[in-house]
Amino acid sequence: MGSLRNEGPMLSDSLKIIHRMVLIGICLPLYPLLSGVALGTPVDFSREIEPILIKRCSECHGPDQQKSRLRLDSRSGAITAAKSGRAAVVPGKPEESELMKRITTSDSDELMPAKGGALTPKEIAALRQWIQEGAVWPEVDVRSHWAYRAPVRQPAPAAGDPRWARNDIDRFVLARQETAGLKPSPEADKHTLVRRVHLDLTGLPPSWAEVKAFVNDLSPDAYERLVDRLLASPHYGEHMARSWLDLARYADSNGYQVDLSRSIWPYRDWVIQSFNRNQPFDQFTIDQIAGDLVPNPTTGQLIATGFNRNTKINDEGGGDAEEYRTKAVKDRVATVGTAWLGLTLNCAECHTHKYDPISHDEYYQFYAFFNNSTDGGNYNTAPSIDVPRPDLSGTERYLNERLETTQARLKSIREDLAREQSRWEKQMTRAQGAWQVLPITNAFSNGGSSYTNLPDGSLLGHGVNPIYDTITMDVSTELTGITGVLLEVLPD
């Protein structure tokens, strides 16, 4: 992963050299002097050639697209015959290389690159010299870059001044200073030290009382005790959590157009508490990515998975739930890549990453880990949990116990009430006697229907069957204290 550097006005320097050579009667071919390097210096592929190929050629002849079956992202692709049957690069023979012919032709239909205009004379000269020198193309496995290697503990270098180097960090710093020919600065005064350590560990300046207390503390471990006190301060976790919350894209609102507020502050507090209790980083990682999947997760582990719920939520009318759920999954992939892998995975969403070792397939394999969530990217924010305030956790347990006791008592009362009501109903039925059928002596229909008395005491209607009717019946009884009348209509 080399860096590009401006080497200065080399073309003008070359022309000055030509001028001097002409003055002394020396004639040399012009094109070697137009190269981006001095005479006799081989072309640096990483600094001079690869940037040209990536910037001007890879869009049409790279890993994602190979027009005319030509690839210019590897040496094997460059020296292999393309669709035309000719190789773009013939090592050692720029005049036979199709690449040189196409970047120098005067035919506008044949000139390459097809986009962005012709290459500069300096770029053409560099490519010519590179091919002339054998088209050296270091095959570097990007995964061997130091950023992708597992860290290995290095022994601390021997300190030149053991009195200054009090720990291994000091020894590394001192060794680097000595390499640069530098000497450590004098130790800061106590006013400066107390301010620095307060800002480093809490992000807040010390109060005047704290400054005086430290300055007046003449004990040999005054600084160590100051550091320990600040590490134990709740402000330490608040200060350290800020950077992580930025990585986790924490916010108290949903984003997008409406930007309604959201209640996710318990996740913020969990991060602060994790720093304050010095939680191991591996557990810090597991809790946030998969805290809900561990056996018997605690409330804290469920809260930690709020890391994955910090995605934006669209509250706009007409939004498609699946569309924004997918956006949320991609956001989680990107955030985990940035926070834990130190990589921007977004590029591989559409194509294999051009610079980092992440392929298009690997992106969606990673995507699959997060593509099993049930939350939507709009409106519906479930699943969620109720999180009690820490100072009310004891009260919540007490109230839950009271609630269970009261509910059990109410259940018993309801069962007793049902039994007593059933007993009372049976008692009243026995006291009042059974229902008695009253004999009907006369029945008259306003609609013209006729009725006949049947042996069981009921009436049978016949004749006209009007839609609406009023029936008057005469009955006789010797009963007293009548409390109810039951009228039954029997289907035919």
Coordinates of C-alpha atoms in Angstrom, one line a residue:
M1 CA 0.0 0.0 0.0
G2 CA 2.4 2.6 -1.2
S3 CA 1.8 6.2 -1.1
L4 CA 2.0 8.6 -4.0
R5 CA 4.5 11.5 -3.8
N6 CA 5.1 14.5 -6.0
E7 CA 8.7 14.2 -7.2
G8 CA 8.8 17.8 -8.4
P9 CA 9.2 19.3 -11.8
M10 CA 11.2 16.4 -13.3
L11 CA 10.3 17.3 -16.9
S12 CA 11.7 20.8 -16.6
D13 CA 14.8 19.3 -14.9
S14 CA 15.2 16.9 -17.8
L15 CA 15.0 19.7 -20.3
K16 CA 17.7 21.6 -18.4
I17 CA 19.9 18.4 -18.7
I18 CA 19.2 18.3 -22.4
H19 CA 20.1 22.0 -22.7
R20 CA 23.4 21.3 -20.9
M21 CA 24.1 18.3 -23.1
V22 CA 23.4 20.3 -26.3
L23 CA 25.8 22.9 -25.1
I24 CA 28.6 20.4 -24.8
G25 CA 27.7 18.6 -28.1
I26 CA 26.1 15.5 -26.6
C27 CA 23.0 14.1 -28.3
L28 CA 20.8 11.5 -26.7
P29 CA 17.3 10.2 -27.6
L30 CA 14.7 12.4 -26.1
Y31 CA 12.2 9.9 -24.7
P32 CA 14.3 8.4 -21.9
L33 CA 14.7 11.9 -20.5
L34 CA 11.0 12.5 -20.4
S35 CA 10.5 9.6 -18.0
G36 CA 9.5 10.3 -14.5
V37 CA 12.8 9.1 -13.2
A38 CA 16.4 10.2 -13.5
L39 CA 18.7 8.6 -16.1
G40 CA 19.6 5.0 -15.2
T41 CA 17.0 4.7 -12.4
P42 CA 14.5 1.9 -12.9
V43 CA 10.8 2.8 -12.9
D44 CA 9.1 2.2 -9.6
F45 CA 6.0 0.1 -10.4
S46 CA 4.1 0.9 -7.2
R47 CA 4.7 4.6 -7.4
E48 CA 4.7 5.3 -11.1
I49 CA 2.9 2.6 -13.1
E50 CA 0.3 1.0 -10.8
P51 CA -1.4 4.4 -10.1
I52 CA -1.8 5.0 -13.9
L53 CA -3.3 1.5 -14.5
I54 CA -5.7 1.9 -11.6
K55 CA -6.8 5.4 -12.3
R56 CA -7.0 5.2 -16.2
C57 CA -7.4 1.5 -17.1
S58 CA -9.1 -0.5 -14.3
E59 CA -12.6 0.7 -14.9
C60 CA -12.8 -1.1 -18.3
H61 CA -9.9 -3.6 -17.9
G62 CA -10.0 -4.5 -14.2
P63 CA -11.5 -7.2 -11.9
D64 CA -15.1 -6.3 -12.6
Q65 CA -15.1 -5.6 -16.4
Q66 CA -12.7 -6.8 -19.1
K67 CA -13.5 -5.2 -22.4
S68 CA -12.0 -7.1 -25.3
R69 CA -11.0 -9.7 -22.8
L70 CA -8.2 -7.6 -21.5
R71 CA -7.2 -7.3 -17.9
L72 CA -4.6 -4.8 -16.7
D73 CA -4.8 -5.5 -13.0
S74 CA -2.2 -8.2 -13.1
R75 CA 0.9 -9.0 -15.0
S76 CA -0.5 -12.3 -16.3
G77 CA -3.5 -10.4 -17.7
A78 CA -1.4 -7.7 -19.3
I79 CA 1.0 -10.1 -21.1
T80 CA -1.8 -12.5 -22.3
A81 CA -3.2 -12.1 -25.7
A82 CA -6.5 -10.2 -25.7
K83 CA -9.5 -10.6 -28.1
S84 CA -7.4 -9.1 -30.9
G85 CA -4.8 -11.9 -30.5
R86 CA -2.2 -9.4 -29.5
A87 CA -0.8 -8.8 -26.0
A88 CA -1.1 -5.4 -24.4
V89 CA 2.4 -5.7 -22.9
V90 CA 5.3 -7.5 -24.5
P91 CA 8.1 -7.4 -21.8
G92 CA 11.2 -5.7 -23.2
K93 CA 9.5 -4.7 -26.4
P94 CA 7.5 -1.5 -26.1
E95 CA 7.3 -1.1 -29.9
E96 CA 5.5 -4.5 -30.1
S97 CA 3.2 -3.8 -27.1
E98 CA -0.4 -3.1 -28.1
L99 CA -0.7 -0.9 -25.0
M100 CA 1.9 1.6 -26.3
K101 CA 0.4 1.6 -29.8
R102 CA -3.1 2.4 -28.4
I103 CA -2.0 5.2 -26.0
T104 CA 0.2 7.0 -28.7
T105 CA -2.0 6.5 -31.8
S106 CA -3.3 9.6 -33.7
D107 CA -6.5 7.7 -34.5
S108 CA -9.2 9.1 -32.2
D109 CA -11.2 5.9 -32.5
E110 CA -8.3 3.7 -31.4
L111 CA -6.8 6.1 -28.8
M112 CA -6.8 4.8 -25.2
P113 CA -7.9 5.5 -22.5
A114 CA -11.4 5.8 -23.9
K115 CA -12.4 8.1 -21.1
G116 CA -10.7 11.1 -19.5
G117 CA -8.5 12.1 -22.3
A118 CA -5.0 11.0 -23.4
L119 CA -2.2 10.1 -21.1
T120 CA 0.4 12.8 -20.4
P121 CA 3.9 12.6 -22.1
K122 CA 5.3 11.8 -18.6
E123 CA 2.9 8.9 -18.1
I124 CA 3.6 7.5 -21.6
A125 CA 7.3 7.7 -21.1
A126 CA 7.0 5.9 -17.7
L127 CA 5.0 3.1 -19.3
R128 CA 7.5 2.8 -22.2
Q129 CA 10.5 2.6 -19.9
W130 CA 8.6 0.1 -17.6
I131 CA 7.9 -2.2 -20.6
Q132 CA 11.5 -1.8 -21.9
E133 CA 12.8 -2.8 -18.5
G134 CA 10.8 -6.1 -18.7
A135 CA 7.5 -5.0 -17.3
V136 CA 8.4 -5.8 -13.7
W137 CA 5.2 -6.3 -11.8
P138 CA 5.6 -7.3 -8.1
E139 CA 2.9 -9.9 -7.3
V140 CA 2.1 -8.7 -3.8
D141 CA -0.5 -10.5 -1.7
V142 CA -2.5 -7.7 -0.1
R143 CA -3.3 -10.0 2.8
S144 CA 0.4 -9.9 3.7
H145 CA 0.2 -6.2 4.4
W146 CA 1.0 -5.4 8.1
A147 CA -2.6 -4.3 8.6
Y148 CA -3.9 -7.8 8.1
R149 CA -1.3 -9.7 10.1
A150 CA -2.0 -11.0 13.6
P151 CA -0.2 -8.8 16.1
V152 CA 2.8 -10.3 17.7
R153 CA 4.3 -9.1 21.0
Q154 CA 7.6 -7.4 20.4
P155 CA 10.4 -7.3 23.0
A156 CA 11.0 -3.9 24.4
P157 CA 14.2 -2.3 23.2
A158 CA 17.0 -1.7 25.6
A159 CA 16.7 1.9 26.9
G160 CA 19.6 4.2 26.4
D161 CA 18.8 6.0 29.6
P162 CA 17.2 3.6 32.2
R163 CA 16.6 6.5 34.6
W164 CA 14.1 8.0 32.1
A165 CA 12.5 4.8 30.8
R166 CA 10.3 3.6 33.6
N167 CA 8.2 1.0 31.6
D168 CA 8.1 -0.7 28.3
I169 CA 6.2 2.1 26.6
D170 CA 8.9 4.5 27.7
R171 CA 11.5 2.2 26.2
F172 CA 9.8 2.1 22.8
V173 CA 9.4 5.9 22.8
L174 CA 13.0 6.5 23.8
A175 CA 14.4 4.1 21.2
R176 CA 12.5 6.0 18.5
Q177 CA 13.7 9.3 19.8
E178 CA 17.2 8.1 19.8
T179 CA 16.9 6.9 16.2
A180 CA 15.7 10.4 15.2
G181 CA 18.5 12.0 17.2
L182 CA 16.1 13.5 19.8
K183 CA 16.3 13.7 23.5
P184 CA 13.3 13.5 25.9
S185 CA 11.9 16.8 27.1
P186 CA 12.2 17.6 30.8
E187 CA 9.4 16.3 33.0
A188 CA 6.5 18.6 33.2
D189 CA 5.7 20.5 36.3
K190 CA 2.9 19.3 38.6
H191 CA 0.4 22.0 37.4
T192 CA 0.9 20.8 33.8
L193 CA 0.8 17.1 34.8
V194 CA -2.5 17.3 36.7
R195 CA -4.1 19.2 33.8
R196 CA -2.9 16.7 31.2
V197 CA -4.0 13.6 33.1
H198 CA -7.4 15.1 33.8
L199 CA -8.0 15.9 30.2
D200 CA -6.6 12.5 29.0
L201 CA -8.7 10.4 31.4
T202 CA -11.9 12.4 31.8
G203 CA -11.9 15.0 29.1
L204 CA -12.5 17.7 31.7
P205 CA -10.0 20.1 33.2
P206 CA -9.3 19.8 37.0
S207 CA -10.9 22.2 39.5
W208 CA -8.6 24.6 41.3
A209 CA -9.0 22.5 44.4
E210 CA -7.9 19.4 42.6
V211 CA -4.8 21.2 41.2
K212 CA -3.8 22.5 44.7
A213 CA -4.4 19.1 46.2
F214 CA -2.0 17.4 43.7
V215 CA 0.6 20.2 43.8
N216 CA 0.7 20.1 47.6
D217 CA 0.9 16.3 47.7
L218 CA 4.6 15.6 48.2
S219 CA 4.3 11.8 48.5
P220 CA 6.3 9.7 46.0
D221 CA 3.2 8.0 44.6
A222 CA 1.1 11.2 44.3
Y223 CA 0.9 10.8 40.5
E224 CA -0.1 7.2 40.6
R225 CA -2.8 7.9 43.1
L226 CA -4.1 10.7 41.0
V227 CA -4.3 8.4 38.0
D228 CA -6.1 5.7 40.0
R229 CA -8.6 8.2 41.3
L230 CA -9.5 9.4 37.8
L231 CA -9.7 5.8 36.5
A232 CA -12.2 5.1 39.2
S233 CA -14.2 8.2 38.3
P234 CA -17.5 7.8 36.4
H235 CA -16.3 10.5 34.1
Y236 CA -13.5 8.2 32.8
G237 CA -16.1 5.9 31.2
E238 CA -18.1 8.9 29.8
H239 CA -14.9 10.2 28.2
M240 CA -13.7 6.9 26.8
A241 CA -17.2 6.0 25.5
R242 CA -17.5 9.0 23.3
S243 CA -15.3 7.7 20.6
W244 CA -16.9 4.2 20.6
L245 CA -20.4 5.7 20.5
D246 CA -19.3 7.7 17.4
L247 CA -18.2 4.4 15.8
A248 CA -21.5 2.8 16.8
R249 CA -23.4 5.7 15.2
Y250 CA -25.3 6.3 18.4
A251 CA -28.0 8.9 18.3
D252 CA -31.1 9.8 20.2
S253 CA -33.2 10.3 17.1
N254 CA -34.2 8.1 14.1
G255 CA -32.7 10.2 11.3
Y256 CA -34.2 10.6 7.9
Q257 CA -36.8 13.3 7.3
V258 CA -39.0 13.1 10.4
D259 CA -36.1 12.4 12.7
L260 CA -38.3 11.4 15.7
S261 CA -36.7 10.7 19.0
R262 CA -35.8 7.2 20.0
S263 CA -35.2 5.6 23.4
I264 CA -31.9 3.8 23.2
W265 CA -30.0 5.6 26.0
P266 CA -29.6 2.4 28.0
Y267 CA -27.1 1.3 25.4
R268 CA -25.1 4.5 25.8
D269 CA -25.1 3.9 29.6
W270 CA -24.0 0.3 29.1
V271 CA -21.0 1.4 27.0
I272 CA -20.0 3.9 29.7
Q273 CA -20.3 1.3 32.4
S274 CA -18.3 -1.2 30.3
F275 CA -15.4 1.2 30.2
N276 CA -15.7 2.0 33.9
R277 CA -15.6 -1.6 34.9
N278 CA -12.8 -2.4 32.5
Q279 CA -14.7 -5.1 30.7
P280 CA -12.4 -7.3 28.5
F281 CA -12.6 -6.3 24.9
D282 CA -13.5 -9.8 23.6
Q283 CA -16.6 -9.8 25.9
F284 CA -17.3 -6.2 25.0
T285 CA -17.4 -7.5 21.3
I286 CA -19.5 -10.6 21.9
D287 CA -22.1 -8.7 24.0
Q288 CA -22.7 -6.1 21.3
I289 CA -22.8 -8.3 18.3
A290 CA -24.5 -11.4 19.7
G291 CA -25.5 -10.7 23.3
D292 CA -29.0 -12.0 22.7
L293 CA -27.7 -15.3 21.4
V294 CA -25.6 -16.4 24.4
P295 CA -27.2 -18.9 26.8
N296 CA -29.4 -17.2 29.4
P297 CA -28.5 -13.6 28.4
T298 CA -28.6 -11.0 31.1
T299 CA -30.5 -7.7 30.8
G300 CA -27.1 -6.0 30.2
Q301 CA -26.2 -8.3 27.3
L302 CA -29.6 -7.7 25.7
I303 CA -29.0 -3.9 26.1
A304 CA -25.6 -4.3 24.5
T305 CA -27.1 -5.5 21.3
G306 CA -28.4 -2.0 20.9
F307 CA -25.2 -1.6 18.9
N308 CA -27.1 -3.2 16.0
R309 CA -30.2 -1.1 16.6
N310 CA -28.4 2.2 16.1
T311 CA -29.4 2.2 12.4
K312 CA -31.6 5.0 11.0
I313 CA -35.4 4.4 11.0
N314 CA -37.6 5.9 8.3
D315 CA -40.9 7.2 9.7
E316 CA -42.0 8.8 6.4
G317 CA -45.3 7.7 5.0
G318 CA -45.2 5.2 2.2
G319 CA -41.8 3.8 3.1
D320 CA -41.2 0.1 2.2
A321 CA -40.4 -1.9 5.3
E322 CA -38.3 -4.5 3.5
E323 CA -36.3 -1.8 1.6
Y324 CA -35.3 -0.1 4.9
R325 CA -34.7 -3.4 6.7
T326 CA -32.2 -4.2 4.0
K327 CA -30.6 -0.7 4.4
A328 CA -30.3 -1.4 8.1
V329 CA -28.6 -4.7 7.5
K330 CA -26.1 -3.1 5.1
D331 CA -25.5 -0.4 7.7
R332 CA -24.7 -3.0 10.3
V333 CA -22.2 -4.7 7.9
A334 CA -20.5 -1.4 7.2
T335 CA -20.4 -0.4 10.9
V336 CA -18.9 -3.8 12.1
G337 CA -16.4 -3.5 9.3
T338 CA -15.3 -0.1 10.4
A339 CA -15.4 -0.6 14.2
W340 CA -13.8 -4.0 14.4
L341 CA -12.0 -4.7 11.2
G342 CA -10.8 -1.2 10.4
L343 CA -12.1 -1.7 6.8
T344 CA -14.6 0.1 4.7
L345 CA -16.7 -2.8 3.4
N346 CA -19.1 -0.6 1.4
C347 CA -17.2 -0.9 -1.8
A348 CA -17.6 -4.6 -2.0
E349 CA -21.4 -4.2 -1.9
C350 CA -21.3 -3.6 -5.6
H351 CA -18.0 -5.1 -6.7
T352 CA -14.9 -6.8 -5.3
H353 CA -12.9 -4.2 -3.4
K354 CA -10.1 -2.7 -5.5
Y355 CA -7.7 -2.1 -2.6
D356 CA -8.7 -4.2 0.4
P357 CA -8.9 -8.0 0.5
I358 CA -12.7 -8.2 0.5
S359 CA -14.4 -9.8 -2.5
H360 CA -18.0 -9.3 -3.7
D361 CA -18.9 -12.8 -2.5
E362 CA -17.3 -12.3 0.9
Y363 CA -19.3 -9.1 1.4
Y364 CA -22.6 -11.0 1.1
Q365 CA -21.3 -13.9 3.2
F366 CA -20.7 -11.3 5.9
Y367 CA -24.1 -9.7 5.1
A368 CA -25.8 -13.1 5.7
F369 CA -24.8 -13.0 9.4
F370 CA -27.0 -9.9 9.9
N371 CA -29.8 -10.8 7.5
N372 CA -31.8 -12.7 10.0
S373 CA -33.2 -9.9 12.1
T374 CA -36.9 -9.3 12.5
D375 CA -36.8 -5.6 13.1
G376 CA -38.0 -3.3 10.3
G377 CA -36.2 -0.3 9.0
N378 CA -39.3 1.9 9.3
Y379 CA -42.2 2.4 11.7
N380 CA -41.9 -0.8 13.6
T381 CA -39.0 -0.7 16.0
A382 CA -39.7 -4.0 17.7
P383 CA -38.2 -6.1 19.3
S384 CA -37.5 -4.1 22.4
I385 CA -37.2 -4.6 26.2
D386 CA -38.2 -2.6 29.2
V387 CA -35.2 -1.4 31.1
P388 CA -35.7 -0.2 34.7
R389 CA -33.7 2.6 36.1
P390 CA -30.8 1.2 38.1
D391 CA -31.9 2.9 41.3
L392 CA -35.4 1.4 40.9
S393 CA -34.3 -2.2 40.3
G394 CA -35.0 -3.2 43.9
T395 CA -38.4 -1.4 43.8
E396 CA -39.3 -3.3 40.6
R397 CA -38.6 -6.7 42.3
Y398 CA -40.6 -5.7 45.3
L399 CA -43.6 -4.5 43.2
N400 CA -43.4 -7.7 41.0
E401 CA -43.6 -9.8 44.1
R402 CA -46.5 -7.8 45.4
L403 CA -48.2 -8.1 42.1
E404 CA -47.8 -11.9 42.0
T405 CA -49.2 -12.2 45.6
T406 CA -52.1 -10.0 44.8
Q407 CA -52.9 -11.8 41.5
A408 CA -52.9 -15.1 43.4
R409 CA -55.2 -13.7 46.0
L410 CA -57.6 -12.3 43.4
K411 CA -57.7 -15.7 41.6
S412 CA -58.7 -17.4 44.9
I413 CA -61.4 -14.7 45.6
R414 CA -62.9 -15.2 42.1
E415 CA -63.0 -19.0 42.5
D416 CA -64.7 -18.6 45.9
L417 CA -67.2 -16.1 44.4
A418 CA -68.1 -18.5 41.6
R419 CA -68.7 -21.3 44.0
E420 CA -70.8 -19.1 46.3
Q421 CA -72.9 -17.8 43.4
S422 CA -73.6 -21.3 42.1
R423 CA -74.6 -22.4 45.6
W424 CA -76.9 -19.4 46.0
E425 CA -78.6 -19.9 42.6
K426 CA -79.3 -23.6 43.5
Q427 CA -80.7 -22.5 46.8
M428 CA -83.0 -19.9 45.2
T429 CA -84.2 -22.3 42.6
R430 CA -85.2 -24.8 45.3
A431 CA -87.0 -22.1 47.3
Q432 CA -89.0 -20.8 44.4
G433 CA -89.9 -24.1 42.8
A434 CA -89.7 -25.1 39.2
W435 CA -91.2 -23.3 36.2
Q436 CA -94.9 -23.8 35.7
V437 CA -96.6 -23.9 32.3
L438 CA -99.6 -21.5 32.3
P439 CA -102.7 -22.7 30.4
I440 CA -103.6 -20.3 27.5
T441 CA -107.3 -19.7 27.4
N442 CA -107.3 -17.5 24.3
A443 CA -104.9 -16.2 21.6
F444 CA -105.6 -13.4 19.1
S445 CA -103.5 -12.3 16.1
N446 CA -103.7 -8.8 14.7
G447 CA -102.2 -10.2 11.4
G448 CA -105.0 -12.8 10.9
S449 CA -103.2 -15.9 12.0
S450 CA -105.0 -18.8 13.7
Y451 CA -103.8 -20.7 16.7
T452 CA -104.6 -24.2 18.1
N453 CA -103.8 -25.3 21.7
L454 CA -101.6 -28.4 21.9
P455 CA -101.6 -31.0 24.7
D456 CA -98.2 -29.8 26.1
G457 CA -99.7 -26.3 26.6
S458 CA -98.1 -24.7 23.6
L459 CA -99.8 -22.9 20.7
L460 CA -99.5 -24.0 17.0
G461 CA -99.9 -21.1 14.5
H462 CA -101.3 -21.7 11.1
G463 CA -103.0 -19.9 8.2
V464 CA -101.8 -16.4 7.4
N465 CA -98.1 -15.8 8.2
P466 CA -97.7 -12.0 8.3
I467 CA -94.3 -10.3 8.2
Y468 CA -95.2 -8.2 11.3
D469 CA -97.7 -9.4 13.9
T470 CA -99.0 -8.7 17.5
I471 CA -100.3 -11.6 19.4
T472 CA -102.5 -11.3 22.6
M473 CA -102.7 -14.3 24.9
D474 CA -105.0 -14.8 27.9
V475 CA -103.7 -17.0 30.7
S476 CA -105.0 -17.9 34.2
T477 CA -103.0 -18.9 37.4
E478 CA -103.4 -19.1 41.1
L479 CA -99.7 -18.4 41.7
T480 CA -98.6 -15.4 43.8
G481 CA -95.3 -13.6 44.1
I482 CA -94.5 -14.2 40.5
T483 CA -90.9 -12.9 39.8
G484 CA -90.4 -13.9 36.2
V485 CA -92.2 -14.8 33.0
L486 CA -90.5 -17.1 30.4
L487 CA -91.8 -17.0 26.8
E488 CA -90.4 -19.7 24.5
V489 CA -90.8 -19.7 20.7
L490 CA -90.6 -23.2 19.3
P491 CA -89.4 -23.8 15.7
D492 CA -91.7 -25.9 13.5

